[in-house]
Amino acid sequence: MFAFLHKYASLMHFYRLSARWSGWLALATALLMAYGLYGGLVTAPADYQQGDSFRIIYIHVPSAWMSLFVYMCMAGAGAIALVWKIKLAEIWLRASAPLGASFTFLALVTGSIWGKPMWGTWWVWDARLTSELILLFLYLGIMALDNAIEDRRTGARAAAVLTLIGVVNIPIIHYSVEWWSTLHQGPTVSKLDRPSIHIDMLIPLLVMAFAFTTFYFAAALARVRGGILAYDRNTNWVRDLVGRGTVRGHG
Amino acid sequence: MAEFLAMGGYGAYVWSSYTIAALVLGVNAVLARRAERAVLHALAHDLNGDDDDATA
Amino acid sequence: MTPRRKRLLIICLSVAGLAIAAGLILTAFEKNLMYFYSPTEVAEGAAPESRPFRLGGMVVDGSILRQPQGLGVFFTVTDYAHERVVYYEGILPDLFREGQGIVANGQLNDTGVFVANEVLAKHDENYMPPEVADAVAAGKARSGASDGTPAGNL
């Protein structure tokens, strides 16, 4: 089994195999985004209570979900990097951090914009908002730590350690609205019960979440491919690839 | 169309959110592609530089 | 034990240890993390007497009394076990209405009225179009439920 996985972990193989994925992921993102935006802004009915302001949900919730999902991907990659010292895992972790930070920022900002008309305030220090803000600081800290360390591999490993330390924040964010009294309401979709959102409103939300996910993989993949070339810069396969006269990028 | 932009009075909130999202995702997309290309260019540069010095 | 297994074990133990530490710290700070007190907690004396705190509850139907002049308004909040009268002068959020959840920031005065300097609306996690909301409300009215709107639990 490990032999099979090791083939994918081989940087050269991954670089070659992933060449086509980027295109498909970008296309999928564009289509899903278009469909989700149309659904969210046009076809979904306005909310009985929040009116059209609720449409911010189509940005806010996918961003928030991604802020957690990307962190878990980084934690997984970090664990693999630390235990099995797989370079691809190091590269994936490093590539994901700015994306995760962006999603967290987006969740916080759109949440704030949504909160002003609905709650009556731009910000409160309740458990949900505070823990999500801590997540942003974690992402930034991971990126700073990685950047501060000269050696690429040591930097990635330090980042992995910090990522794993911060993992405890993820369940805190999710369960904050249940464990403590918060201004932010409880979960609408990610709970064991039936989703408490009308189906016509739910479908664009799921589509947007899917679109954000393919976006993450597309963008991370681009960074990963660059990272692979940097890691393997002195190998023959990279020299062949690069020295072939034309610089092969994405047209 | 005017109704669509007004978003029931919440237009400013809704559209600023969507605009910020477009900017954040757009910047990420551009930076990601640039990162990949930058490495390729830098490595091509290094390689060509090495070849120039080769005498053997 | 191979070095790799050792690393794995150390990582697992560290993460577990941190999780436990975080859990303990959070339970210790629980009171401060609670964003608001309920009317029951206030009635039981769990809330501070002479310091500002936050009170959360549902606005009782028919309890909203606007002053004839100025922005002052009285209303009652409940957690369906206890009630508390709130007085507030200022602009109320869009979502403020009977049956809505609110969180008010302020202090108890001598007569037990909660004088608020800020009132925020808290909405629930339900999203539905108006027709569905009306149908739900009508259904509840038919079955004789006391609060007719599907607006908000705490």
Coordinates of C-alpha atoms in Angstrom, one line a residue:
Chain A
M1 CA 0.0 0.0 0.0
F2 CA 2.8 2.4 0.9
A3 CA 4.5 1.7 -2.4
F4 CA 1.4 2.9 -4.2
L5 CA 1.1 6.0 -2.1
H6 CA 4.8 6.7 -2.4
K7 CA 4.5 6.9 -6.1
Y8 CA 2.0 9.7 -5.7
A9 CA 4.2 11.3 -3.1
S10 CA 7.0 11.4 -5.6
L11 CA 7.2 15.0 -6.6
M12 CA 7.9 14.3 -10.2
H13 CA 4.9 12.0 -10.6
F14 CA 2.6 14.3 -8.8
Y15 CA 3.8 17.2 -11.0
R16 CA 3.1 15.3 -14.2
L17 CA -0.2 13.8 -13.1
S18 CA -1.6 17.1 -11.8
A19 CA -1.0 18.9 -15.0
R20 CA -4.5 18.2 -16.2
W21 CA -6.2 18.6 -12.9
S22 CA -5.6 22.4 -12.8
G23 CA -7.6 23.0 -15.9
W24 CA -10.5 20.9 -14.8
L25 CA -10.6 22.3 -11.4
A26 CA -10.7 25.9 -12.7
L27 CA -13.5 25.0 -15.1
A28 CA -15.5 23.3 -12.4
T29 CA -15.0 26.3 -10.2
A30 CA -16.2 28.7 -12.8
L31 CA -19.3 26.7 -13.6
L32 CA -20.2 26.0 -10.0
M33 CA -19.6 29.6 -9.0
A34 CA -21.8 30.9 -11.9
Y35 CA -24.6 28.5 -10.9
G36 CA -24.3 29.2 -7.2
L37 CA -24.3 33.0 -7.7
Y38 CA -27.3 32.9 -9.9
G39 CA -29.1 30.7 -7.4
G40 CA -28.1 32.7 -4.4
L41 CA -28.7 36.2 -5.8
V42 CA -31.7 35.5 -8.1
T43 CA -33.6 32.4 -7.7
A44 CA -33.4 31.8 -3.9
P45 CA -36.4 33.5 -2.2
A46 CA -35.8 36.3 0.3
D47 CA -35.9 35.3 4.0
Y48 CA -39.1 35.9 6.0
Q49 CA -37.1 37.7 8.7
Q50 CA -33.9 39.0 7.2
G51 CA -35.1 39.8 3.7
D52 CA -32.5 40.1 1.0
S53 CA -29.7 40.7 3.5
F54 CA -29.5 37.0 4.1
R55 CA -28.0 36.5 0.7
I56 CA -24.7 37.3 2.3
I57 CA -24.9 33.7 3.5
Y58 CA -23.8 32.5 0.1
I59 CA -20.4 34.1 0.7
H60 CA -20.2 34.0 4.5
V61 CA -21.0 30.3 5.2
P62 CA -18.9 28.7 2.4
S63 CA -16.0 30.9 3.5
A64 CA -16.4 29.9 7.1
W65 CA -16.6 26.2 6.2
M66 CA -13.5 26.5 4.0
S67 CA -11.6 28.3 6.8
L68 CA -12.1 25.1 8.9
F69 CA -11.7 22.6 6.0
V70 CA -8.4 24.1 4.8
Y71 CA -7.0 24.1 8.3
M72 CA -7.9 20.4 8.7
C73 CA -6.2 19.7 5.4
M74 CA -3.1 21.5 6.7
A75 CA -3.2 19.6 9.9
G76 CA -3.4 16.3 8.0
A77 CA -0.5 17.4 5.8
G78 CA 1.4 18.6 8.8
A79 CA 1.1 15.3 10.6
I80 CA 2.2 13.4 7.5
A81 CA 5.1 15.8 7.0
L82 CA 6.2 15.3 10.6
V83 CA 5.8 11.6 10.8
W84 CA 6.7 10.3 7.4
K85 CA 8.7 13.4 6.3
I86 CA 6.9 13.4 2.9
K87 CA 7.9 16.5 1.0
L88 CA 4.6 16.8 -0.9
A89 CA 2.9 17.2 2.5
E90 CA 5.2 20.0 3.4
I91 CA 4.5 21.7 0.1
W92 CA 0.7 21.2 0.4
L93 CA 0.7 22.7 3.9
R94 CA 2.6 25.8 2.8
A95 CA 0.5 26.3 -0.2
S96 CA -2.8 26.1 1.7
A97 CA -2.0 28.6 4.4
P98 CA -2.7 31.9 2.5
L99 CA -5.9 30.3 1.1
G100 CA -7.1 29.4 4.5
A101 CA -6.3 32.8 5.9
S102 CA -8.2 34.4 3.0
F103 CA -11.3 32.3 3.7
T104 CA -11.1 33.2 7.4
F105 CA -10.8 36.9 6.6
L106 CA -13.7 36.7 4.2
A107 CA -15.9 34.9 6.8
L108 CA -15.1 37.5 9.4
V109 CA -15.6 40.5 7.1
T110 CA -18.8 39.3 5.5
G111 CA -20.1 38.2 8.9
S112 CA -19.4 41.7 10.2
I113 CA -21.2 43.3 7.2
W114 CA -24.1 41.0 7.8
G115 CA -24.2 41.6 11.5
K116 CA -24.5 45.3 11.3
P117 CA -28.1 45.5 9.8
M118 CA -29.3 42.2 11.4
W119 CA -27.8 42.3 14.9
G120 CA -27.2 46.0 15.1
T121 CA -23.4 45.8 15.5
W122 CA -20.3 45.2 13.4
W123 CA -18.6 43.0 16.1
V124 CA -19.1 41.2 19.4
W125 CA -16.6 39.3 21.4
D126 CA -18.7 36.2 21.7
A127 CA -17.2 32.7 21.5
R128 CA -17.9 32.1 17.8
L129 CA -16.5 35.3 16.5
T130 CA -13.6 35.4 18.9
S131 CA -12.5 31.8 18.1
E132 CA -12.7 32.5 14.3
L133 CA -10.6 35.6 14.8
I134 CA -8.1 33.4 16.7
L135 CA -8.1 31.1 13.6
L136 CA -7.0 34.0 11.4
F137 CA -4.1 34.8 13.8
L138 CA -3.2 31.1 13.7
Y139 CA -3.0 31.1 9.9
L140 CA -1.0 34.3 9.9
G141 CA 1.3 32.9 12.6
I142 CA 1.9 29.8 10.6
M143 CA 2.8 31.8 7.5
A144 CA 5.1 34.1 9.4
L145 CA 6.8 31.2 11.1
D146 CA 7.4 29.4 7.9
N147 CA 8.7 32.6 6.3
A148 CA 11.0 33.4 9.2
I149 CA 12.9 30.1 9.0
E150 CA 15.7 30.0 6.3
D151 CA 15.7 26.3 5.6
R152 CA 12.6 25.3 3.6
R153 CA 12.2 21.9 5.2
T154 CA 12.7 23.1 8.8
G155 CA 10.3 26.0 8.2
A156 CA 7.7 23.6 6.9
R157 CA 8.1 21.3 9.9
A158 CA 7.8 24.2 12.3
A159 CA 4.7 25.3 10.6
A160 CA 3.4 21.8 10.8
V161 CA 3.9 21.8 14.6
L162 CA 2.1 25.1 15.0
T163 CA -0.7 23.9 12.8
L164 CA -1.2 20.8 14.9
I165 CA -1.1 22.8 18.1
G166 CA -3.9 25.0 16.8
V167 CA -6.1 22.1 15.8
V168 CA -7.8 22.3 19.1
N169 CA -9.4 25.6 18.0
I170 CA -11.4 23.9 15.3
P171 CA -13.9 22.0 17.4
I172 CA -14.0 25.1 19.7
I173 CA -15.1 27.2 16.7
H174 CA -17.7 24.7 15.6
Y175 CA -19.2 23.9 19.1
S176 CA -18.8 27.5 20.5
V177 CA -22.5 28.2 19.7
E178 CA -23.6 25.2 21.7
W179 CA -21.2 25.2 24.6
W180 CA -21.6 28.9 25.5
S181 CA -24.3 31.5 25.1
T182 CA -23.4 33.5 22.0
L183 CA -25.0 36.2 19.9
H184 CA -24.1 34.1 16.8
Q185 CA -26.9 31.6 16.2
G186 CA -26.5 27.8 16.2
P187 CA -25.8 25.6 13.2
T188 CA -28.2 25.6 10.3
V189 CA -26.7 22.9 8.2
S190 CA -23.8 21.2 9.9
K191 CA -25.7 19.4 12.6
L192 CA -27.2 16.0 13.1
D193 CA -30.7 17.2 12.6
R194 CA -32.4 18.1 9.3
P195 CA -31.1 21.4 8.0
S196 CA -33.3 24.3 9.2
I197 CA -33.1 26.1 5.9
H198 CA -35.6 26.0 3.0
I199 CA -34.5 23.7 0.2
D200 CA -34.6 26.5 -2.4
M201 CA -32.2 28.5 -0.2
L202 CA -30.1 25.5 0.7
I203 CA -29.1 24.3 -2.8
P204 CA -27.2 27.4 -3.9
L205 CA -25.5 27.3 -0.6
L206 CA -24.2 23.8 -1.2
V207 CA -23.2 24.7 -4.7
M208 CA -21.2 27.7 -3.5
A209 CA -19.6 25.6 -0.9
F210 CA -18.6 23.1 -3.6
A211 CA -17.3 26.0 -5.8
F212 CA -15.2 27.3 -3.0
T213 CA -13.8 23.9 -2.5
T214 CA -12.8 23.4 -6.1
F215 CA -11.3 26.9 -6.0
Y216 CA -9.2 26.0 -3.0
F217 CA -7.9 22.8 -4.7
A218 CA -7.2 24.7 -8.0
A219 CA -5.3 27.5 -6.3
A220 CA -3.4 25.3 -3.9
L221 CA -2.5 23.0 -6.7
A222 CA -0.9 25.9 -8.7
R223 CA 1.2 26.8 -5.6
V224 CA 2.1 23.2 -5.0
R225 CA 3.3 22.7 -8.5
G226 CA 5.6 25.8 -8.1
G227 CA 6.7 24.4 -4.8
I228 CA 7.6 21.1 -6.3
L229 CA 9.8 22.7 -8.9
A230 CA 11.6 24.7 -6.2
Y231 CA 12.1 21.6 -4.0
D232 CA 13.4 19.5 -6.9
R233 CA 15.3 22.3 -8.6
N234 CA 18.5 20.3 -8.8
T235 CA 17.0 17.1 -10.2
N236 CA 17.3 16.1 -13.8
W237 CA 13.6 16.0 -14.4
V238 CA 13.2 19.6 -13.4
R239 CA 16.3 20.7 -15.3
D240 CA 14.9 18.9 -18.4
L241 CA 11.5 20.5 -18.0
V242 CA 12.9 24.0 -17.5
G243 CA 15.8 23.9 -19.9
R244 CA 13.7 22.9 -22.8
G245 CA 14.1 26.4 -24.3
T246 CA 10.6 27.5 -23.7
V247 CA 9.4 28.1 -20.2
R248 CA 6.3 25.9 -19.9
G249 CA 3.8 27.8 -17.8
H250 CA 0.1 27.9 -18.2
G251 CA -0.8 29.9 -21.3
Chain B
M1 CA -32.9 45.6 -12.2
A2 CA -33.1 48.4 -9.7
E3 CA -34.8 46.1 -7.3
F4 CA -32.0 43.6 -7.8
L5 CA -29.4 46.2 -6.9
A6 CA -31.4 47.5 -4.0
M7 CA -31.7 44.1 -2.3
G8 CA -34.6 45.2 -0.3
G9 CA -32.7 48.1 1.2
Y10 CA -29.7 46.0 2.1
G11 CA -27.9 46.6 -1.2
A12 CA -24.8 48.2 0.3
Y13 CA -24.3 45.3 2.6
V14 CA -24.9 42.6 0.1
W15 CA -22.9 44.0 -2.7
S16 CA -20.0 45.0 -0.6
S17 CA -19.8 41.5 0.7
Y18 CA -19.9 40.0 -2.8
T19 CA -17.3 42.5 -4.1
I20 CA -14.9 41.8 -1.3
A21 CA -15.3 38.1 -2.0
A22 CA -14.6 38.6 -5.7
L23 CA -11.5 40.6 -4.8
V24 CA -10.1 38.2 -2.3
L25 CA -10.7 35.1 -4.5
G26 CA -9.4 37.0 -7.6
V27 CA -6.2 38.1 -5.9
N28 CA -5.6 34.5 -4.6
A29 CA -6.1 33.1 -8.1
V30 CA -3.7 35.6 -9.7
L31 CA -1.1 35.1 -7.0
A32 CA -1.3 31.4 -7.2
R33 CA -0.7 31.3 -10.9
R34 CA 2.0 33.9 -10.6
A35 CA 3.8 31.8 -7.9
E36 CA 3.9 28.8 -10.3
R37 CA 5.2 30.9 -13.2
A38 CA 7.8 32.8 -11.1
V39 CA 9.4 29.5 -10.1
L40 CA 9.6 28.4 -13.7
H41 CA 11.1 31.7 -14.8
A42 CA 13.6 31.8 -11.9
L43 CA 14.8 28.2 -12.6
A44 CA 15.0 28.8 -16.4
H45 CA 17.1 31.9 -15.6
D46 CA 19.4 29.9 -13.3
L47 CA 19.9 27.2 -15.8
N48 CA 20.7 29.5 -18.7
G49 CA 23.1 31.3 -16.4
D50 CA 24.9 28.0 -15.6
D51 CA 25.1 27.1 -19.3
D52 CA 26.8 30.4 -20.1
D53 CA 29.6 29.7 -17.6
A54 CA 30.2 26.1 -18.8
T55 CA 33.4 25.7 -20.5
A56 CA 34.2 22.0 -20.3
Chain C
M1 CA 9.8 1.4 18.5
T2 CA 10.9 2.9 15.2
P3 CA 11.8 6.6 15.1
R4 CA 8.8 7.2 12.9
R5 CA 6.4 5.5 15.4
K6 CA 8.0 7.5 18.1
R7 CA 7.3 10.8 16.3
L8 CA 3.7 9.8 15.6
L9 CA 3.2 9.0 19.3
I10 CA 4.8 12.3 20.4
I11 CA 2.5 14.2 18.0
C12 CA -0.6 12.4 19.1
L13 CA 0.2 12.8 22.8
S14 CA 1.0 16.5 22.3
V15 CA -2.2 17.2 20.5
A16 CA -4.2 15.3 23.0
G17 CA -2.4 17.1 25.9
L18 CA -3.1 20.5 24.4
A19 CA -6.7 19.6 23.8
I20 CA -7.1 18.6 27.4
A21 CA -5.3 21.7 28.6
A22 CA -7.5 23.9 26.4
G23 CA -10.6 22.1 27.7
L24 CA -9.6 22.7 31.3
I25 CA -8.8 26.4 30.7
L26 CA -12.0 26.9 28.9
T27 CA -14.2 25.4 31.6
A28 CA -12.4 27.5 34.1
F29 CA -13.2 30.6 32.1
E30 CA -16.7 29.5 31.2
K31 CA -18.4 32.2 33.0
N32 CA -16.5 34.9 31.1
L33 CA -17.2 33.2 27.8
M34 CA -20.9 33.1 28.3
Y35 CA -22.0 36.0 26.2
F36 CA -25.1 36.8 28.1
Y37 CA -27.2 35.8 31.2
S38 CA -30.7 34.6 31.0
P39 CA -33.6 36.1 33.0
T40 CA -33.6 33.0 35.2
E41 CA -29.9 33.5 36.0
V42 CA -30.6 37.1 36.9
A43 CA -33.5 36.2 39.1
E44 CA -31.3 33.7 40.9
G45 CA -28.7 36.3 41.5
A46 CA -26.1 34.8 39.3
A47 CA -25.6 38.1 37.4
P48 CA -23.6 41.0 38.8
E49 CA -25.7 43.4 41.0
S50 CA -23.8 46.6 40.4
R51 CA -21.8 46.0 37.2
P52 CA -22.9 46.0 33.6
F53 CA -23.7 42.7 32.1
R54 CA -25.6 41.3 29.2
L55 CA -29.1 40.0 29.4
G56 CA -30.5 37.7 26.7
G57 CA -34.1 36.6 26.1
M58 CA -37.2 36.6 24.0
V59 CA -39.3 39.7 23.7
V60 CA -42.7 38.9 25.3
D61 CA -45.7 39.6 23.0
G62 CA -47.5 42.7 23.9
S63 CA -44.8 43.9 26.2
I64 CA -43.4 46.7 24.0
L65 CA -44.3 50.1 25.5
R66 CA -42.9 53.1 23.6
Q67 CA -42.7 56.4 25.6
P68 CA -44.9 59.2 24.2
Q69 CA -41.8 61.4 23.7
G70 CA -38.3 60.5 22.9
L71 CA -36.8 57.1 22.1
G72 CA -37.4 55.4 25.4
V73 CA -39.1 52.0 25.3
F74 CA -40.0 49.4 27.9
F75 CA -40.3 45.7 27.0
T76 CA -40.1 42.4 28.8
V77 CA -37.7 39.6 28.0
T78 CA -38.3 36.0 29.0
D79 CA -36.6 32.6 28.9
Y80 CA -40.0 31.0 29.5
A81 CA -39.1 30.5 33.1
H82 CA -38.5 34.0 34.3
E83 CA -39.1 37.5 33.0
R84 CA -37.3 40.8 33.3
V85 CA -38.4 44.3 32.3
V86 CA -35.9 46.2 30.2
Y87 CA -35.7 49.9 29.6
Y88 CA -33.9 51.3 26.6
E89 CA -33.4 54.7 25.0
G90 CA -32.0 54.5 21.5
I91 CA -32.4 53.1 18.0
L92 CA -33.5 49.5 18.0
P93 CA -32.1 47.1 15.4
D94 CA -34.2 46.2 12.3
L95 CA -35.1 42.8 13.6
F96 CA -36.4 44.0 17.0
R97 CA -40.0 42.9 17.4
E98 CA -42.2 40.7 19.6
G99 CA -41.2 37.1 19.8
Q100 CA -37.6 38.0 18.7
G101 CA -34.5 37.1 20.6
I102 CA -32.4 40.0 21.9
V103 CA -29.3 40.6 23.8
A104 CA -29.1 43.8 25.9
N105 CA -26.1 45.3 27.5
G106 CA -26.7 47.3 30.6
Q107 CA -27.3 47.2 34.3
L108 CA -30.0 46.5 36.9
N109 CA -31.4 49.6 38.6
D110 CA -32.7 49.7 42.2
T111 CA -36.2 48.6 41.1
G112 CA -35.0 45.6 39.3
V113 CA -35.5 47.0 35.8
F114 CA -32.6 46.3 33.4
V115 CA -31.5 49.6 32.0
A116 CA -29.9 48.9 28.7
N117 CA -27.4 51.0 26.8
E118 CA -27.3 48.7 23.8
V119 CA -29.9 46.2 22.4
L120 CA -28.9 43.7 19.8
A121 CA -31.2 41.4 17.9
K122 CA -30.4 37.7 18.0
H123 CA -31.9 35.7 15.2
D124 CA -32.2 31.9 15.0
E125 CA -30.7 29.5 12.6
N126 CA -33.9 29.1 10.5
Y127 CA -34.1 30.4 7.0
M128 CA -37.3 30.3 5.0
P129 CA -39.4 32.3 2.5
P130 CA -42.3 34.4 3.9
E131 CA -45.0 32.1 2.6
V132 CA -43.5 29.2 4.4
A133 CA -43.2 31.3 7.6
D134 CA -46.8 32.3 7.4
A135 CA -47.8 28.7 6.9
V136 CA -45.9 27.6 9.9
A137 CA -47.4 30.4 12.0
A138 CA -50.9 29.5 10.8
G139 CA -50.3 25.9 11.6
K140 CA -49.1 26.8 15.1
A141 CA -52.1 29.1 15.6
R142 CA -54.4 26.3 14.7
S143 CA -52.8 23.9 17.1
G144 CA -53.1 26.5 19.8
A145 CA -49.4 27.2 20.5
S146 CA -48.9 30.3 22.6
D147 CA -46.3 32.2 20.5
G148 CA -47.6 32.5 17.0
T149 CA -44.5 33.3 15.0
P150 CA -41.6 30.9 14.2
A151 CA -39.2 33.7 15.0
G152 CA -36.3 32.7 17.1
N153 CA -35.3 30.4 19.8
L154 CA -32.5 31.6 22.0

